[in-house]
Coordinates of C-alpha atoms and ligand atoms in Angstrom, one line a residue:
X1 CA 8.7 -34.7 -22.2
X2 CA 10.8 -35.2 -25.4
X3 CA 7.7 -36.5 -27.0
X4 CA 5.7 -33.7 -25.8
X5 CA 8.3 -31.1 -27.0
X6 CA 8.7 -32.7 -30.4
X7 CA 5.0 -33.3 -31.0
X8 CA 4.5 -29.7 -29.7
X9 CA 7.3 -28.3 -32.3
X10 CA 5.8 -30.3 -35.4
X11 CA 2.3 -29.0 -34.7
X12 CA 3.5 -25.4 -34.2
X13 CA 5.8 -25.9 -37.5
X14 CA 2.7 -27.5 -39.4
X15 CA 0.5 -24.7 -38.3
X16 CA 2.6 -22.0 -38.7
X17 CA 3.2 -22.9 -42.4
X18 CA -0.5 -23.3 -42.9
X19 CA -1.3 -19.9 -41.1
X20 CA 1.0 -18.1 -43.2
X21 CA -0.4 -19.6 -46.3
X22 CA -3.8 -19.1 -45.3
X23 CA -3.8 -15.8 -43.8
X24 CA -0.7 -14.0 -44.4
X25 CA -0.2 -13.6 -41.0
X26 CA 3.2 -12.6 -40.0
X27 CA 5.9 -13.8 -37.2
X28 CA 6.4 -11.5 -34.6
X29 CA 9.9 -10.8 -35.1
X30 CA 9.0 -8.9 -38.3
X31 CA 6.6 -6.7 -36.6
X32 CA 8.3 -5.4 -33.6
X33 CA 7.8 -1.8 -34.8
X34 CA 4.2 -2.0 -35.0
X35 CA 3.2 -1.9 -31.1
X36 CA 0.8 0.4 -30.2
X37 CA 1.9 3.6 -28.3
X38 CA 0.8 4.1 -24.7
X39 CA -1.0 7.3 -25.5
X40 CA -3.1 5.6 -28.3
X41 CA -4.6 2.9 -25.9
X42 CA -8.0 3.5 -24.5
X43 CA -8.0 4.2 -20.9
X44 CA -10.8 1.9 -19.9
X45 CA -9.8 -1.5 -20.6
X46 CA -12.2 -4.4 -20.4
X47 CA -11.7 -8.1 -21.3
X48 CA -13.7 -10.9 -22.1
X49 CA -12.1 -14.5 -22.0
X50 CA -13.4 -17.7 -23.8
X51 CA -12.3 -21.1 -23.0
X52 CA -12.7 -22.7 -26.3
X53 CA -15.0 -25.7 -25.1
X54 CA -14.3 -28.6 -22.9
X55 CA -10.8 -29.8 -24.8
X56 CA -10.6 -29.4 -28.4
X57 CA -7.5 -30.6 -30.4
X58 CA -5.3 -28.8 -32.7
X59 CA -6.2 -31.6 -35.5
X60 CA -10.2 -30.2 -35.4
X61 CA -9.0 -26.4 -35.0
X62 CA -5.9 -24.9 -36.4
X63 CA -4.2 -27.9 -38.0
X64 CA -4.8 -28.3 -41.9
X65 CA -7.7 -30.6 -42.0
X66 CA -9.1 -28.7 -38.9
X67 CA -9.2 -25.3 -40.5
X68 CA -12.8 -26.1 -42.2
X69 CA -14.4 -26.3 -38.9
X70 CA -13.5 -22.9 -37.4
X71 CA -13.9 -20.6 -40.4
X72 CA -14.6 -17.6 -37.9
X73 CA -11.9 -17.9 -36.1
X74 CA -10.0 -18.1 -39.3
X75 CA -11.5 -15.3 -41.5
X76 CA -13.1 -13.1 -38.9
X77 CA -10.6 -13.1 -35.7
X78 CA -7.3 -14.4 -37.0
X79 CA -6.4 -11.2 -39.3
X80 CA -7.1 -9.0 -36.3
X81 CA -5.2 -11.0 -33.6
X82 CA -2.1 -12.2 -31.9
X83 CA -2.0 -15.9 -32.3
X84 CA -0.2 -18.2 -29.8
X85 CA 0.7 -21.5 -31.7
X86 CA 1.9 -23.4 -28.2
X87 CA 0.1 -23.1 -25.4
X88 CA 1.1 -25.6 -22.9
X89 CA -1.0 -26.9 -20.1
X90 CA 1.1 -28.9 -17.7
X91 CA -1.7 -29.4 -15.2
X92 CA -4.3 -31.8 -14.2
X93 CA -6.5 -32.2 -17.5
X94 CA -9.9 -32.2 -15.8
X95 CA -12.3 -29.5 -16.9
X96 CA -13.0 -27.8 -13.7
X97 CA -9.6 -28.0 -12.3
X98 CA -8.1 -27.0 -15.5
X99 CA -10.2 -23.8 -15.6
X100 CA -9.7 -23.0 -12.3
X101 CA -6.1 -22.9 -12.7
X102 CA -6.3 -20.8 -15.9
X103 CA -8.5 -18.6 -13.5
X104 CA -5.6 -18.5 -10.7
X105 CA -2.5 -18.8 -13.1
X106 CA -1.4 -21.6 -10.7
X107 CA -1.7 -25.4 -11.4
X108 CA -4.7 -26.3 -8.7
X109 CA -4.8 -29.6 -7.5
X110 CA -8.1 -29.6 -6.2
X111 CA -10.5 -32.7 -7.0
X112 CA -12.0 -32.3 -10.3
X113 CA -15.4 -33.4 -9.6
X114 CA -16.1 -31.6 -6.4
X115 CA -17.4 -28.0 -6.2
X116 CA -14.0 -26.8 -4.2
X117 CA -12.7 -23.4 -4.2
X118 CA -9.5 -23.0 -5.8
X119 CA -6.2 -22.8 -3.6
X120 CA -4.6 -19.7 -5.1
X121 CA -6.2 -16.3 -5.7
X122 CA -8.2 -16.0 -8.7
X123 CA -7.8 -13.4 -11.2
X124 CA -11.1 -12.2 -10.3
X125 CA -10.1 -11.4 -6.3
X126 CA -6.8 -10.0 -7.9
X127 CA -8.8 -7.6 -10.0
X128 CA -11.5 -6.7 -7.6
X129 CA -8.8 -6.2 -4.4
X130 CA -6.0 -4.3 -6.4
X131 CA -8.0 -2.1 -8.3
X132 CA -11.1 -1.6 -6.0
X133 CA -13.7 -2.8 -8.1
X134 CA -17.3 -3.9 -7.2
X135 CA -18.7 -7.3 -7.5
X136 CA -20.7 -6.3 -10.4
X137 CA -17.7 -5.7 -12.5
X138 CA -16.8 -9.4 -12.8
X139 CA -18.8 -12.4 -13.8
X140 CA -18.1 -15.5 -14.6
X141 CA -20.6 -18.0 -17.3
X142 CA -19.9 -21.5 -16.5
X143 CA -21.0 -25.1 -16.9
X144 CA -22.5 -26.4 -13.9
X145 CA -20.2 -29.1 -12.9
X146 CA -18.2 -28.2 -10.2
X147 CA -17.9 -24.5 -11.5
X148 CA -19.7 -22.8 -8.9
X149 CA -16.8 -22.3 -6.6
X150 CA -14.6 -21.0 -9.1
X151 CA -14.9 -17.5 -8.7
X152 CA -13.5 -17.2 -5.3
X153 CA -10.8 -18.9 -3.5
X154 CA -10.2 -19.6 -0.1
X155 CA -6.4 -17.9 0.1
X156 CA -5.6 -16.1 3.1
X157 CA -5.8 -12.5 2.1
X158 CA -8.3 -13.1 -0.7
X159 CA -11.5 -15.3 -0.8
X160 CA -14.8 -14.4 0.4
X161 CA -16.1 -11.4 -0.8
X162 CA -13.8 -10.3 -3.4
X163 CA -15.0 -13.4 -6.1
X164 CA -16.9 -13.0 -9.2
X165 CA -20.6 -13.2 -9.9
X166 CA -21.2 -17.1 -11.1
X167 CA -23.7 -17.8 -13.1
X168 CA -24.6 -21.4 -14.1
X169 CA -26.6 -20.9 -17.4
X170 CA -28.2 -24.5 -16.9
X171 CA -29.3 -24.1 -13.3
X172 CA -30.9 -21.0 -14.4
X173 CA -33.0 -22.2 -17.1
X174 CA -33.8 -25.4 -14.9
X175 CA -34.9 -23.1 -12.0
X176 CA -37.0 -21.2 -14.7
X177 CA -38.5 -24.3 -16.1
X178 CA -41.8 -25.6 -14.3
X179 CA -40.7 -29.1 -12.8
X180 CA -43.5 -30.8 -15.4
X181 CA -41.9 -29.2 -18.3
X182 CA -38.2 -30.6 -17.9
X183 CA -38.7 -33.4 -20.1
X184 CA -38.4 -31.1 -23.0
X185 CA -34.8 -29.9 -22.0
X186 CA -33.1 -33.1 -21.0
X187 CA -30.1 -32.8 -23.3
X188 CA -29.7 -29.0 -22.4
X189 CA -30.1 -29.8 -18.7
X190 CA -27.8 -32.6 -19.1
X191 CA -24.9 -31.5 -16.5
X192 CA -22.0 -33.4 -17.5
X193 CA -20.5 -35.5 -20.3
X194 CA -18.2 -37.1 -17.8
X195 CA -20.1 -37.6 -14.5
X196 CA -23.4 -37.9 -15.4
X197 CA -24.4 -39.0 -11.9
X198 CA -23.0 -35.9 -10.4
X199 CA -25.6 -34.0 -8.2
X200 CA -24.6 -30.7 -7.3
X201 CA -25.7 -29.2 -4.0
X202 CA -28.4 -26.7 -5.0
X203 CA -30.3 -26.4 -2.0
X204 CA -28.1 -23.7 -0.3
X205 CA -27.8 -21.6 -3.1
X206 CA -31.4 -21.5 -4.4
X207 CA -32.2 -18.1 -3.1
X208 CA -29.0 -16.8 -4.9
X209 CA -30.5 -18.5 -8.1
X210 CA -33.8 -16.9 -8.0
X211 CA -32.0 -13.7 -7.0
X212 CA -30.1 -14.0 -10.7
X213 CA -33.2 -15.4 -12.7
X214 CA -35.2 -12.4 -11.5
X215 CA -31.9 -10.2 -12.2
X216 CA -31.0 -11.5 -15.6
X217 CA -35.0 -11.9 -16.5
X218 CA -34.5 -15.3 -17.9
X219 CA -36.9 -16.2 -20.3
X220 CA -37.2 -19.8 -21.8
X221 CA -39.2 -18.7 -24.6
X222 CA -36.9 -15.8 -25.4
X223 CA -33.7 -18.1 -25.4
X224 CA -35.9 -20.8 -27.4
X225 CA -36.7 -18.2 -30.0
X226 CA -33.1 -16.9 -30.4
X227 CA -31.4 -19.7 -30.2
X228 CA -30.1 -21.7 -33.4
X229 CA -29.6 -25.2 -31.4
X230 CA -31.7 -25.5 -28.6
X231 CA -29.8 -28.5 -27.7
X232 CA -26.6 -26.4 -26.9
X233 CA -25.8 -25.3 -23.4
X234 CA -23.2 -22.8 -25.1
X235 CA -25.8 -21.2 -26.8
X236 CA -27.5 -20.5 -23.7
X237 CA -24.2 -19.3 -22.1
X238 CA -23.9 -16.8 -24.9
X239 CA -27.6 -15.7 -24.4
X240 CA -26.7 -15.2 -20.9
X241 CA -23.4 -13.2 -21.5
X242 CA -25.3 -11.0 -23.7
X243 CA -27.9 -10.1 -20.7
X244 CA -24.9 -10.0 -18.5
X245 CA -23.1 -7.5 -20.8
X246 CA -25.9 -5.2 -21.4
X247 CA -27.2 -5.0 -17.9
X248 CA -23.9 -5.0 -16.1
X249 CA -21.4 -4.3 -18.6
X250 CA -18.5 -6.3 -16.6
X251 CA -14.9 -4.9 -17.0
X252 CA -14.0 -8.7 -16.4
X253 CA -16.1 -11.4 -18.1
X254 CA -15.2 -15.0 -18.1
X255 CA -16.8 -17.6 -20.2
X256 CA -16.2 -21.4 -20.1
X257 CA -17.9 -23.0 -23.1
X258 CA -18.4 -26.9 -22.9
X259 CA -20.3 -28.2 -25.8
X260 CA -17.0 -29.8 -27.1
X261 CA -16.9 -32.0 -24.5
X262 CA -19.8 -34.1 -25.9
X263 CA -16.8 -35.9 -27.7
X264 CA -16.9 -38.4 -24.4
X265 CA -19.7 -40.0 -26.0
X266 CA -17.4 -41.0 -29.1
X267 CA -19.2 -39.6 -31.8
X268 CA -16.8 -37.7 -34.1
X269 CA -19.5 -35.6 -35.7
X270 CA -21.2 -34.4 -32.6
X271 CA -17.4 -33.6 -31.5
X272 CA -17.0 -31.5 -34.7
X273 CA -20.2 -30.0 -34.6
X274 CA -19.6 -28.6 -31.6
X275 CA -16.2 -27.2 -32.5
X276 CA -17.9 -25.4 -35.5
X277 CA -20.7 -24.0 -33.2
X278 CA -18.3 -22.5 -30.5
X279 CA -16.2 -21.2 -33.5
X280 CA -19.3 -19.4 -34.3
X281 CA -20.4 -18.3 -30.8
X282 CA -16.8 -17.0 -30.6
X283 CA -17.4 -14.5 -33.5
X284 CA -20.5 -13.6 -32.0
X285 CA -19.0 -12.6 -28.8
X286 CA -16.9 -10.8 -30.7
X287 CA -19.7 -9.2 -33.1
X288 CA -21.5 -8.2 -29.6
X289 CA -18.4 -6.4 -28.2
X290 CA -18.2 -4.3 -31.1
X291 CA -21.7 -3.3 -30.9
X292 CA -22.3 -2.5 -27.4
X293 CA -21.1 1.1 -26.5
X294 CA -20.0 -0.4 -23.0
X295 CA -17.4 -2.7 -24.8
X296 CA -16.7 -1.3 -28.5
X297 CA -13.0 0.0 -28.8
X298 CA -11.8 -1.0 -25.1
X299 CA -12.4 -4.8 -25.0
X300 CA -9.9 -7.3 -25.7
X301 CA -11.2 -11.0 -26.4
X302 CA -9.2 -13.9 -25.3
X303 CA -9.9 -17.3 -26.7
X304 CA -8.2 -20.5 -25.5
X305 CA -9.3 -24.4 -25.4
X306 CA -8.7 -25.4 -21.8
X307 CA -6.6 -28.2 -23.0
X308 CA -6.7 -30.8 -26.1
X309 CA -7.5 -34.2 -26.3
X310 CA -5.8 -37.7 -26.9
X311 CA -4.0 -38.4 -30.0
X312 CA -4.8 -40.6 -32.4
X313 CA -1.5 -42.6 -32.2
X314 CA -1.2 -42.4 -28.2
X315 CA -1.3 -46.0 -26.9
X316 CA -3.9 -46.3 -24.0
X317 CA -5.7 -43.5 -25.6
X318 CA -9.1 -43.2 -27.5
X319 CA -8.0 -40.3 -29.8
X320 CA -10.6 -37.5 -29.8
X321 CA -13.1 -39.0 -27.6
X322 CA -11.2 -38.5 -23.9
X323 CA -8.2 -36.7 -22.7
X324 CA -6.6 -39.3 -20.0
X325 CA -3.2 -40.1 -21.4
X326 CA -1.6 -36.4 -21.0
X327 CA 0.2 -36.8 -24.2
X328 CA 1.6 -33.8 -26.1
X329 CA -1.7 -33.7 -28.5
X330 CA -3.8 -33.3 -24.9
X331 CA -1.3 -30.5 -23.3
X332 CA -0.6 -28.4 -26.2
X333 CA -2.9 -25.8 -27.6
X334 CA -3.2 -22.3 -28.9
X335 CA -4.7 -19.1 -27.8
X336 CA -6.1 -16.3 -30.1
X337 CA -6.1 -12.6 -28.6
X338 CA -7.7 -9.8 -30.5
X339 CA -8.7 -6.1 -29.5
X340 CA -7.7 -2.5 -29.4
X341 CA -4.7 -3.2 -27.4
X342 CA -3.3 -6.1 -29.1
X343 CA -1.0 -6.2 -32.2
X344 CA -2.7 -7.3 -35.1
X345 CA -1.8 -10.2 -37.6
X346 CA 0.6 -11.5 -35.4
X347 CA 1.9 -15.0 -34.8
X348 CA 3.8 -15.9 -31.5
X349 CA 5.6 -19.4 -32.2
X350 CA 7.5 -19.9 -28.8
X351 CA 5.4 -21.8 -26.4
X352 CA 3.9 -20.4 -23.7
X353 CA 2.5 -21.7 -20.7
X354 CA -1.4 -22.0 -19.8
X355 CA -0.6 -20.3 -16.5
X356 CA 0.5 -17.2 -18.2
X357 CA -2.9 -16.3 -19.0
X358 CA -3.4 -14.4 -15.6
X359 CA -0.2 -12.6 -15.4
X360 CA -1.0 -11.3 -18.9
X361 CA -4.6 -10.2 -17.9
X362 CA -2.5 -8.4 -14.7
X363 CA -0.1 -6.5 -17.0
X364 CA -3.4 -5.4 -18.9
X365 CA -5.4 -4.3 -16.2
X366 CA -2.6 -3.2 -14.1
X367 CA -2.8 -5.6 -11.1
X368 CA -0.1 -8.1 -9.5
X369 CA -1.1 -11.5 -9.5
X370 CA 1.2 -12.4 -6.9
X371 CA 0.6 -16.1 -6.5
X372 CA 0.4 -17.1 -9.9
X373 CA 2.9 -19.2 -11.7
X374 CA 3.0 -17.9 -15.1
X375 CA 4.7 -15.0 -16.5
X376 CA 3.1 -11.7 -18.4
X377 CA 3.5 -12.6 -22.4
X378 CA 5.4 -9.5 -23.6
X379 CA 4.9 -9.8 -27.2
X380 CA 1.1 -9.3 -26.7
X381 CA 0.7 -5.4 -26.5
Ligands
ZN401 ZN1 -14.0 -33.9 -20.8

């Protein structure tokens, strides 16, 4: 644990100095007078949460050598954002279980490789139950492996009927591509970088998939025409997100990006390419928020990796390739938050916990995530 603390502090110090140098960002303590007054805040609030790929290290993002990989976060978003330089994930470092934990605000212990519902109520259930919102107001766009159950827990008092709409874009695309033509989409339709043998239980949900496909008017040719990289599932996710935002304008939209997890294949260049693409897609989401009347001026965007990846120095680790050791690099990441309610150009250097996200969303929207383990981040608003 001492190693974790020491490394996290070193990463934070280095990043803070770098950020101040690069962008002129200020420490929170110097800006206590800049909070927005309550009367200035928009009454209708929306939020988009984006998890920045499947495991992204500081080394390739906000650390000095990583800056070149995230030009949009650095230049477009950071000057308008509150940036948390130490976000610590103390849970299981598997993508589904970690994202489910982010969504419940409590460290889940469900099997990462089974599509099991979270044990604690999700942010989607708190939001809908307390604020009496319809199902159409909460959507999740996620990679296929395991995530079909992330939107709804089995917690007593919550659960069935209170969750989010889940869109698994790869499955939507698969259902839209004729069986004989799927050979051209092998890379795109590949479900997981960790469990290539994973077979989802798709049969029971085919009717729902068909309904969503029709509703979202998924058109393969349209996606292919607009995407810069047709090998990217994350491009597809943003394509779907755009459709969801225009057709349903949900107040709470959760997008799990996953291309970065291609790092498991062992090619550093593919990992970095995916980070650069994720950086660009995050900027596109922010632009989309600004250009859509249902979102402009009332939407906050929260961007954070689900966790990091192994350090190059940790014995038993494989560096960027995996997230197996649970070392400080794999547990310490960052969060960037931007929006009309959020203070601009602020760096929060104290460690926060990954589980603080849901309580913070609770403060933002006005619901009480009573079973969450984290705390609202008070410096944000
Ligand atoms: Zn992974």
